[in-house]
PDB file of C-alpha atoms and ligand atoms in Angstrom:
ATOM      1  CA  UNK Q   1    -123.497  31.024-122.318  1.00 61.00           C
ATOM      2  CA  UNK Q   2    -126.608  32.280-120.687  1.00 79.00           C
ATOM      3  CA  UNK Q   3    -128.677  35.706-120.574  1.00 88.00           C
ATOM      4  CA  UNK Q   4    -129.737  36.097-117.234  1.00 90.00           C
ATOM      5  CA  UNK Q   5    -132.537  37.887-115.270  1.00 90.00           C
ATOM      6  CA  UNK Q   6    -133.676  38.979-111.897  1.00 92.00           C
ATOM      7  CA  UNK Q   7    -137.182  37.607-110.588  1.00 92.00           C
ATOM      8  CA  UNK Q   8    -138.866  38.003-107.298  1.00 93.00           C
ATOM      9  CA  UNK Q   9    -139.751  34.412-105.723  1.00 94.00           C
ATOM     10  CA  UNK Q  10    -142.063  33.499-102.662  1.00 95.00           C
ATOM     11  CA  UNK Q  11    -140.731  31.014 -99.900  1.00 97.00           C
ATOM     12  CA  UNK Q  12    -143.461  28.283-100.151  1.00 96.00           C
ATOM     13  CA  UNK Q  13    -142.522  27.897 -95.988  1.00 97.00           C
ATOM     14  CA  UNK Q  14    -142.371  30.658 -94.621  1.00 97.00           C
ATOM     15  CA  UNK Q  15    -143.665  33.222 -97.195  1.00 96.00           C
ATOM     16  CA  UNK Q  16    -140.816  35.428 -97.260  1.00 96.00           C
ATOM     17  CA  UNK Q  17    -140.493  37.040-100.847  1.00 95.00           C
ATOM     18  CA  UNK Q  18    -137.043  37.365-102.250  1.00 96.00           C
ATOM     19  CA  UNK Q  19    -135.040  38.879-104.997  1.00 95.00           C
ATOM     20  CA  UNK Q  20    -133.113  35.980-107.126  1.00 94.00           C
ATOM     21  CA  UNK Q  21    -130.818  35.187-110.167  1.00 93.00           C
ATOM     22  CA  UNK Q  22    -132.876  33.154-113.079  1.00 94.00           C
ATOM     23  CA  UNK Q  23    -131.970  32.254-116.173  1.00 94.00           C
ATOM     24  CA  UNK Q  24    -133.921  34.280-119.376  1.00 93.00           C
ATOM     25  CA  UNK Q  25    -131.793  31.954-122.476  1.00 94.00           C
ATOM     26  CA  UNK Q  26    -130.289  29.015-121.801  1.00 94.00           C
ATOM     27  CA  UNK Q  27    -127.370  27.786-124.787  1.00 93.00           C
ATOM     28  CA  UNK Q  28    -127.009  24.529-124.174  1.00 90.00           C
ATOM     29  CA  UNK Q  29    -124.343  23.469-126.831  1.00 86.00           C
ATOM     30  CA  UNK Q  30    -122.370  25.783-125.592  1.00 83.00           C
ATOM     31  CA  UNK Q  31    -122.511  25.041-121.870  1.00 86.00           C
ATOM     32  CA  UNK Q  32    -123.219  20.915-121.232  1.00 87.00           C
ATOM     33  CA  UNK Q  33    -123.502  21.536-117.605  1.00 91.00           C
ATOM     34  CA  UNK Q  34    -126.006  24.042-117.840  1.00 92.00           C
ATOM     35  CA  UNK Q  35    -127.829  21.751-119.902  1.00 92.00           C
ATOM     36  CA  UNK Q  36    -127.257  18.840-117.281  1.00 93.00           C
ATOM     37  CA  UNK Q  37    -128.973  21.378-114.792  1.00 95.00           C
ATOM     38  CA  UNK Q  38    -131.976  21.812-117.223  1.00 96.00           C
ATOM     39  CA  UNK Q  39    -132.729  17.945-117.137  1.00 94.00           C
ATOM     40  CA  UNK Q  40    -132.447  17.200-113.663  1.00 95.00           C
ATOM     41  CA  UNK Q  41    -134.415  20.144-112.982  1.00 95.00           C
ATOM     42  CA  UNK Q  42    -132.006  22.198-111.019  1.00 96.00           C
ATOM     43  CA  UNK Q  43    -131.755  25.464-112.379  1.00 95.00           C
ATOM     44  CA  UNK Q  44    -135.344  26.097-110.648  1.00 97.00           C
ATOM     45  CA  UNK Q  45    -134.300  24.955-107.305  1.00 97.00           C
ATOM     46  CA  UNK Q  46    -133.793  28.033-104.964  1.00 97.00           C
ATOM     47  CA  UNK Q  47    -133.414  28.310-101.581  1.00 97.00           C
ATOM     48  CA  UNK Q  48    -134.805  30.894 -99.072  1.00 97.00           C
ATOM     49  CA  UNK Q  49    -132.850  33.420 -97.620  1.00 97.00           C
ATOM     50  CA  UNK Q  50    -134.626  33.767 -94.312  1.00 97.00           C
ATOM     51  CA  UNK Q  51    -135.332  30.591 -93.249  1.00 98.00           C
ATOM     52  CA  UNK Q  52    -132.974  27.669 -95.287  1.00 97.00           C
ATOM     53  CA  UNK Q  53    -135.598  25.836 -97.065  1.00 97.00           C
ATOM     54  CA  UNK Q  54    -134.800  24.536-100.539  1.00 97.00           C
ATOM     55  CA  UNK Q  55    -137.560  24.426-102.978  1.00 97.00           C
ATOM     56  CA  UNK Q  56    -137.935  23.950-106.689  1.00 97.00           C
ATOM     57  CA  UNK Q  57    -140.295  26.784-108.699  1.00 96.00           C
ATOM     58  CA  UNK Q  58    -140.057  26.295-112.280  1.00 96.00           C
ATOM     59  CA  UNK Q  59    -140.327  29.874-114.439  1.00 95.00           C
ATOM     60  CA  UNK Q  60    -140.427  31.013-117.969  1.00 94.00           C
ATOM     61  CA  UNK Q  61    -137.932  30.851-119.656  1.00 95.00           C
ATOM     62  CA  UNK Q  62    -135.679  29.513-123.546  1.00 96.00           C
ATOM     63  CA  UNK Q  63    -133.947  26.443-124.112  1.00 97.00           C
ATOM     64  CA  UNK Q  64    -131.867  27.057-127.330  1.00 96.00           C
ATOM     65  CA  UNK Q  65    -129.705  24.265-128.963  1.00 96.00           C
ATOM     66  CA  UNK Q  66    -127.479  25.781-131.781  1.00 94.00           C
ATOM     67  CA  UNK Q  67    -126.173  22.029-132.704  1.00 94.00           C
ATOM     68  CA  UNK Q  68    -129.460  20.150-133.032  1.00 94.00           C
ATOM     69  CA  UNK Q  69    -130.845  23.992-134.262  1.00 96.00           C
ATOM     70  CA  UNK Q  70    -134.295  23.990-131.841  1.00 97.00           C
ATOM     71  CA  UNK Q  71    -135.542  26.344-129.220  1.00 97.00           C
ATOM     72  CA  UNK Q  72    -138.137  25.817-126.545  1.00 98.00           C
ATOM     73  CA  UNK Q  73    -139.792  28.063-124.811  1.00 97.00           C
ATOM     74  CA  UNK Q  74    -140.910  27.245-121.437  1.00 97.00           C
ATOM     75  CA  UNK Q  75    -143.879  29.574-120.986  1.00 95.00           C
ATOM     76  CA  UNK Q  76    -145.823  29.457-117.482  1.00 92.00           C
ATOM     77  CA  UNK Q  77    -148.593  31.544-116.126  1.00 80.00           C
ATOM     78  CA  UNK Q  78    -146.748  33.284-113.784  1.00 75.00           C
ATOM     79  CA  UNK Q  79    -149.311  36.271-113.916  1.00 66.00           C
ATOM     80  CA  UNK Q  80    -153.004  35.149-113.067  1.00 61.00           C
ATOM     81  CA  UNK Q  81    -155.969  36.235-115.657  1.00 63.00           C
ATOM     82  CA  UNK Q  82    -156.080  38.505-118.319  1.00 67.00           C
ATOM     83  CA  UNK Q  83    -154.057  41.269-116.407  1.00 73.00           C
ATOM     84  CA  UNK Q  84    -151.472  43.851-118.164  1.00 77.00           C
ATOM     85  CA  UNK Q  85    -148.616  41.932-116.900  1.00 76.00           C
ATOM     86  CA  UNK Q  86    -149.866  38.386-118.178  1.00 76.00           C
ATOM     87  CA  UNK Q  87    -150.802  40.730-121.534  1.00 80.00           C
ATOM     88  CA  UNK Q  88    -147.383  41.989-122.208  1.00 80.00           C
ATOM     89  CA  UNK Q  89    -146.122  38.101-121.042  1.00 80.00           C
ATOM     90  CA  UNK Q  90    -147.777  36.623-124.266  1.00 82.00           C
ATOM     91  CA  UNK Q  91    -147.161  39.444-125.958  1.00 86.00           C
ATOM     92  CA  UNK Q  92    -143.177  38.927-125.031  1.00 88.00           C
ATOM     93  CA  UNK Q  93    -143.252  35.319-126.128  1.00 92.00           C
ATOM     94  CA  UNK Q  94    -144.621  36.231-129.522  1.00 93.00           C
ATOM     95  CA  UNK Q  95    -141.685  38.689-130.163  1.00 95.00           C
ATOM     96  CA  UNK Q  96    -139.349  35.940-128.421  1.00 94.00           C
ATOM     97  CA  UNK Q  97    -140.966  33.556-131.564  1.00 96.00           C
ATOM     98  CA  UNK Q  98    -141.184  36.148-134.287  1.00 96.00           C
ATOM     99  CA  UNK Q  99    -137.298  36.769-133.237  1.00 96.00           C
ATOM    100  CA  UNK Q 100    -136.146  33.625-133.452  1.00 95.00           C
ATOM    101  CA  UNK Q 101    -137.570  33.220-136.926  1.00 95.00           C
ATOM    102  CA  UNK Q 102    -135.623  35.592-138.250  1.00 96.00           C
ATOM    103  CA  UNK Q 103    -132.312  34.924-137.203  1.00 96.00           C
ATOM    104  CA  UNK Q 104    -132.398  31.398-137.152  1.00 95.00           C
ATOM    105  CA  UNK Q 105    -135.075  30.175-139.728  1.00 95.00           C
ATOM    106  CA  UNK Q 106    -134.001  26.568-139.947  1.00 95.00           C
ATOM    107  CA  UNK Q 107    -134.254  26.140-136.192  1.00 96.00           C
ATOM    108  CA  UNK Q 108    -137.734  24.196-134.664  1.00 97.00           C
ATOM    109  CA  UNK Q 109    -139.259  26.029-132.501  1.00 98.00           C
ATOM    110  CA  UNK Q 110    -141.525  24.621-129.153  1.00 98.00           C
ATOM    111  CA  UNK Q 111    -144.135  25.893-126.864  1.00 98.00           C
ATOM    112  CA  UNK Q 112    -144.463  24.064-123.731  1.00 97.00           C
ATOM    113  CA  UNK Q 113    -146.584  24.750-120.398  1.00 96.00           C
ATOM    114  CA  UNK Q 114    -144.634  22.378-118.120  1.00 95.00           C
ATOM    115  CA  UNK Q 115    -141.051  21.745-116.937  1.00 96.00           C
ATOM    116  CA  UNK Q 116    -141.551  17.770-117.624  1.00 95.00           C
ATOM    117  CA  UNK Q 117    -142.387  19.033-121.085  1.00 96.00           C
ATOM    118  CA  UNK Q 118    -139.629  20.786-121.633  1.00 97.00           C
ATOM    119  CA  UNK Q 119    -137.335  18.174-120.140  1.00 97.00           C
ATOM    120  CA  UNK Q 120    -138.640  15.658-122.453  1.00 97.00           C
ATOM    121  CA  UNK Q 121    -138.352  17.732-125.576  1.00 97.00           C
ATOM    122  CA  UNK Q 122    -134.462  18.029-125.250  1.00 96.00           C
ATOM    123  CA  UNK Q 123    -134.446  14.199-124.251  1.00 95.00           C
ATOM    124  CA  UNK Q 124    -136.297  13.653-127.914  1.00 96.00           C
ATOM    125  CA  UNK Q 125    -134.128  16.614-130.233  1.00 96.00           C
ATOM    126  CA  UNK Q 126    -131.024  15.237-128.018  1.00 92.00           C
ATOM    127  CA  UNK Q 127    -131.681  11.088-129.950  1.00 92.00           C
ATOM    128  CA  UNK Q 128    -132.410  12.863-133.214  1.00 93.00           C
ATOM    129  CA  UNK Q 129    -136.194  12.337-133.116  1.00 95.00           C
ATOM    130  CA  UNK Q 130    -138.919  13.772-134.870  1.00 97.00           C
ATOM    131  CA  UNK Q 131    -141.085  15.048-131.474  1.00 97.00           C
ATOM    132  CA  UNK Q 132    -144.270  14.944-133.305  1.00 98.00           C
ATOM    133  CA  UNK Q 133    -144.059  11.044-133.952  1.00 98.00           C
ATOM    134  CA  UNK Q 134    -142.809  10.734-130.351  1.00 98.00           C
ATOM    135  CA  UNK Q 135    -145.204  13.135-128.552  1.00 97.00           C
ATOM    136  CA  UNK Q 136    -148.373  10.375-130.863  1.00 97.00           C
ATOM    137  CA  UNK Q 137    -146.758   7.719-129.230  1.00 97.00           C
ATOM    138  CA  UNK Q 138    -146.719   8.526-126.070  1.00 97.00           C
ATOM    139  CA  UNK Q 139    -150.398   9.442-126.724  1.00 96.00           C
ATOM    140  CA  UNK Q 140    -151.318   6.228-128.064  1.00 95.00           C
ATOM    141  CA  UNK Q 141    -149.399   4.277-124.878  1.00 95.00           C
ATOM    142  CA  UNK Q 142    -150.770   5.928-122.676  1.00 95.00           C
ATOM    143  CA  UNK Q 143    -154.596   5.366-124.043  1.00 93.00           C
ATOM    144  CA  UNK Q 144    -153.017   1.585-124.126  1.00 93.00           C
ATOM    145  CA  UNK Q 145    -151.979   1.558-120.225  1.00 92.00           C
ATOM    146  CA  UNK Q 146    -154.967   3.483-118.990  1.00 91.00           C
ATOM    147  CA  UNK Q 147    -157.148   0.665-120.726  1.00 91.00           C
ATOM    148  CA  UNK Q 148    -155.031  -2.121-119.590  1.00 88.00           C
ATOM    149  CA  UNK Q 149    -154.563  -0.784-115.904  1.00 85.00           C
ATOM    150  CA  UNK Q 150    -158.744   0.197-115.638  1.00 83.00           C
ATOM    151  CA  UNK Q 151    -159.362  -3.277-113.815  1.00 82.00           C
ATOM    152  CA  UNK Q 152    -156.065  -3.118-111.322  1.00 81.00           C
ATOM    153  CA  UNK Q 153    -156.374  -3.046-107.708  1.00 82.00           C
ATOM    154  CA  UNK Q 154    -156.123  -0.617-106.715  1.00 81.00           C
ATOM    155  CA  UNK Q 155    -156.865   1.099-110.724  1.00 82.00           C
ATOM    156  CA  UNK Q 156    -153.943   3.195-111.352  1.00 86.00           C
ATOM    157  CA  UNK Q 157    -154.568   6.348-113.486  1.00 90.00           C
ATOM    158  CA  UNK Q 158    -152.088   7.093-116.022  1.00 92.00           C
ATOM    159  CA  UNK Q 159    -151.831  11.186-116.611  1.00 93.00           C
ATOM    160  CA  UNK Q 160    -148.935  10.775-119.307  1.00 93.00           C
ATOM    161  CA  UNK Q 161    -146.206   9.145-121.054  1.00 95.00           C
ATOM    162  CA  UNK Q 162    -142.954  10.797-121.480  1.00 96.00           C
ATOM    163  CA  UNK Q 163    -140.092   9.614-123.451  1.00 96.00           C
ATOM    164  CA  UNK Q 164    -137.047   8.661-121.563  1.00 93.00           C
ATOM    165  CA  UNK Q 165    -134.312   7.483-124.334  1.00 90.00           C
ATOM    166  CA  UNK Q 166    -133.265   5.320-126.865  1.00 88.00           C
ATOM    167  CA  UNK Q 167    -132.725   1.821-125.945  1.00 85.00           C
ATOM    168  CA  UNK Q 168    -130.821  -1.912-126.786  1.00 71.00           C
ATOM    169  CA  UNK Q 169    -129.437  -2.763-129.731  1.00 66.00           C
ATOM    170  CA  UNK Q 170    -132.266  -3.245-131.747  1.00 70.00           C
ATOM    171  CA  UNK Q 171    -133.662  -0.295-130.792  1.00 86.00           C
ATOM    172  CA  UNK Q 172    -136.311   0.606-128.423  1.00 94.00           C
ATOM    173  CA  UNK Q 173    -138.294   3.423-127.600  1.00 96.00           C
ATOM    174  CA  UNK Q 174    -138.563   4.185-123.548  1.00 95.00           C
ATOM    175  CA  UNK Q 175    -141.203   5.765-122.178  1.00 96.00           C
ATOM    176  CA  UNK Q 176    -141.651   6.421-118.110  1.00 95.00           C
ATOM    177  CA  UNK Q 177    -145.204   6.710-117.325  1.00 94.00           C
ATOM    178  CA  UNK Q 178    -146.398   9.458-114.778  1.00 92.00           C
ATOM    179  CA  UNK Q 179    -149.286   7.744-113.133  1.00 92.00           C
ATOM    180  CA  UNK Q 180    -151.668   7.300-109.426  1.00 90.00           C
ATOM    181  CA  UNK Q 181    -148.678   4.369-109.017  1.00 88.00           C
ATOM    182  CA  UNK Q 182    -146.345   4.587-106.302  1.00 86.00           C
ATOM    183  CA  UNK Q 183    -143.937   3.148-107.991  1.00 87.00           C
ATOM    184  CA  UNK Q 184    -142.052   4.262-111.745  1.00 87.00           C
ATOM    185  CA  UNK Q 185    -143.592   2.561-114.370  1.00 90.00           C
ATOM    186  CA  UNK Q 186    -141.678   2.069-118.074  1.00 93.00           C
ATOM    187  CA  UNK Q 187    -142.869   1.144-121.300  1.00 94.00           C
ATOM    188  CA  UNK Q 188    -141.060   0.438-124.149  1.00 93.00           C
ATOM    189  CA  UNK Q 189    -142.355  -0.039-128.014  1.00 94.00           C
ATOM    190  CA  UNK Q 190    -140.062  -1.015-130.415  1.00 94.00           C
ATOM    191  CA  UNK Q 191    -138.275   1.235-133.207  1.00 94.00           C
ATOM    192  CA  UNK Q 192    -140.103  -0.084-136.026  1.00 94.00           C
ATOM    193  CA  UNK Q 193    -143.532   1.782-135.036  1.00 95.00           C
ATOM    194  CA  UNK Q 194    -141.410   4.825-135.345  1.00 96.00           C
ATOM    195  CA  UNK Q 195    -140.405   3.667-138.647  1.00 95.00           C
ATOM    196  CA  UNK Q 196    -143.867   3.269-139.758  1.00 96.00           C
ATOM    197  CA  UNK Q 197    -144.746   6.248-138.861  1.00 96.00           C
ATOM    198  CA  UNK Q 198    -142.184   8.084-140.655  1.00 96.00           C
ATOM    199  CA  UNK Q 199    -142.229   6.664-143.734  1.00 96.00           C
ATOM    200  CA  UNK Q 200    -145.199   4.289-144.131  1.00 96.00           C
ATOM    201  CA  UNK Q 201    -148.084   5.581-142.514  1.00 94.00           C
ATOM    202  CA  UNK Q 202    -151.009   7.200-143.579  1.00 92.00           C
ATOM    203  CA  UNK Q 203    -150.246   9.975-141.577  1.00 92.00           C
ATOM    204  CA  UNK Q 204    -146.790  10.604-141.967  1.00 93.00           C
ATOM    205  CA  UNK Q 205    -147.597  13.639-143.252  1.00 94.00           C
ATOM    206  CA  UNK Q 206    -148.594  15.052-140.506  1.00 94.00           C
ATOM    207  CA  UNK Q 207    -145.374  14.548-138.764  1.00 96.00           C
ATOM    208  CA  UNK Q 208    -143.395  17.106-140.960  1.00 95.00           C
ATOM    209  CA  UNK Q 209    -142.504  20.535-139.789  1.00 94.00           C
ATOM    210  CA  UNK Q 210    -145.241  22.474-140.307  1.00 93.00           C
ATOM    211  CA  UNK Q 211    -145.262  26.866-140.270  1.00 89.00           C
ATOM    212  CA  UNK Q 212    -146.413  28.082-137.227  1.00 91.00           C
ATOM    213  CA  UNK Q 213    -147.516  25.223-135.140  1.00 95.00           C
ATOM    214  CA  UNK Q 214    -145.516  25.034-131.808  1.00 97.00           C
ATOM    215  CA  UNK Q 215    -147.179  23.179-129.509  1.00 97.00           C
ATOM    216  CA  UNK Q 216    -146.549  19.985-129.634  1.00 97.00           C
ATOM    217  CA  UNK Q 217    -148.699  18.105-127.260  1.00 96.00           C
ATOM    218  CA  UNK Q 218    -151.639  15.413-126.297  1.00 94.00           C
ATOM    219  CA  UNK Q 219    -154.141  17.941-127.638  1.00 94.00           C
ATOM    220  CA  UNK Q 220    -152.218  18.100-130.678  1.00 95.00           C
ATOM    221  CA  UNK Q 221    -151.976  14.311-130.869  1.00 95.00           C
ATOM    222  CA  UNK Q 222    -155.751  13.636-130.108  1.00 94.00           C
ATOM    223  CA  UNK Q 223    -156.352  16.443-133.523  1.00 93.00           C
ATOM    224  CA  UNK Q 224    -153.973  14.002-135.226  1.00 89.00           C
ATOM    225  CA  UNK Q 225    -156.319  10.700-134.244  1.00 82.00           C
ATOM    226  CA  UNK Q 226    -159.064  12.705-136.077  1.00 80.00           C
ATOM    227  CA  UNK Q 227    -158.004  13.348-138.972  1.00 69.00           C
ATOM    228  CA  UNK Q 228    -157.453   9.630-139.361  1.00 63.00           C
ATOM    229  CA  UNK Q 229    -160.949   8.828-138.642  1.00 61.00           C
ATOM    230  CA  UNK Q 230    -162.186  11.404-140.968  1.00 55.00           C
TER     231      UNK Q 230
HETATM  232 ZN1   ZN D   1    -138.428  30.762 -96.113  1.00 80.53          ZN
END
C-alpha cells in the first residue's frame, strides 16, 4: 500500500519537463516488492516521454515499516534557498514528524538527505540493528581505510562506509565502502564490536533512542567521538 503523488520532472537529455507518478508513503510490510524497488533504487528511475531516455532522480519522500515499527523520511532539497516553496517543504516534514508521533509513538523515526542513506537504513532496521551503533562504525572504518589507503598508488579517498548485511556464521558486520576506487571495496568487522558497544562500552549510552534526534549520520557520529574525549 502506497499514497501516491504527482511531481513535475526535467529530462536530464533533452530538457523536456514532464508530469509523472511518485510515490509520497511507501508501506513496505505490506508490499515486499515495493520495498525490493526501494533498495535497488528503482522507484526513482523514470523515463522521458519525448525522447526515451531512462534516468534515475531520487525525490522526497517516507519509508514506513509497520513490522520493524520505523519511518524514514527521505528529505531532498528539491527547492533551492530559502524560498516559500523550500519554507513550506521543511515546514511539511515537521508536520510529517509531529504526525507520526502521534499515531505511532513507539515507531523510530529517521531523517536522511540521500537515497544511499535511506537504502542503508532499511538494510540496518531490516537485521534488527541498532542504526546508531552501526552508523559509529561505519564512521570509525572509514577513518580506519582513509588512514590505511593515504599512501596507495594511486591514494584512494574513501567518502563513506555503508552497511551491507549480516554475515557467516559467527557473525560479521559488512560494510561496502564508497570510495575514488574503481573497483567495490568491502570491509567487514566482526559482531563482537557491536556487542561492546551495546552493552560494554563507555558510550553505550549514547546509542539508546533518544527524543527528538533524527538524524542519524557521520556528523552525528563525529559529536559522539567528542563526548568521549571530553
Ligand atoms: Zn528527454
Amino acid at each position: 500500500m502506497a499514497t501516491r503523488k504527482t511531481m513535475i520532472k526535467t529530462c536530464p537529455s533533452c530538457g523536456a519537463f514532464f508530469n509523472t507518478d511518485a510515490y509520497e508513503v511507501i508501506n513496505a510490510s505490506l508490499d515486499l516488492a515495493l520495498r525490493d524497488e526501494v533498495i535497488w533504487g528503482r522507484i526513482f528511475d523514470f523515463t522521458c516521454p519525448s525522447c526515451g531516455q531512462h534516468f534515475r532522480s531520487p525525490y522526497s519522500m517516507a519509508y514506513k515499516d509497520m513490522e520493524k515499527e520505523y519511518v524514514i523520511f527521505l528529505d531532498l532539497d528539491e527547492v533551492a534557498g530559502d524560498s516559500n516553496e523550500s519554507i513550506r517543504e521543511k515546514r511539511l516534514l515537521a508536520d510529517q514528524i509531529a504526525e507520526t508521533r502521534e499515531l505511532f509513538p513507539s515507531y523510530r523515526i529517521r531523517v536522511v538527505h540521500d537515497m544511499m542513506d535511506l537504502i542503508e537504513k532499511i538494510h540496518i532496521f531490516s537485521a534488527g540493528l541498532n542504526d546508531k551503533i552501526i552508523t559509529y562504525l561505519g564512521y570509525k572504518i572509514k577513518d580506519d581505510v582513509t588512514l590505511k589507503m593515504k599512501n596507495a598508488k594511486p591514494p584512494i579517498r574513501v567518502h563513506k562506509a555503508l552497511f551491507d548485511s549480516l554475515k557467516g556464521k559467527e557473525g560479521e558486520l559488512k560494510f561496502g565502502l564508497l570510495s575514488s576506487s574503481p573497483k567495490p571495496i568491502f570491509v567487514t568487522t566482526p559482531s563482537r564490536d557491536y556487542e561492546y558497544l551495546l552493552k560494554k562500552s563507555p558510550l553505550r549510552h549514547q546509542f539508546d533512542e533518544a527524543d527528538g534526534l533524527y538524524q542519524i549520520d557521520e556528523g552525528w557520529a563525529a559529536g559522539i567521538d567528542k563526548v568521549l574525549i571530553a
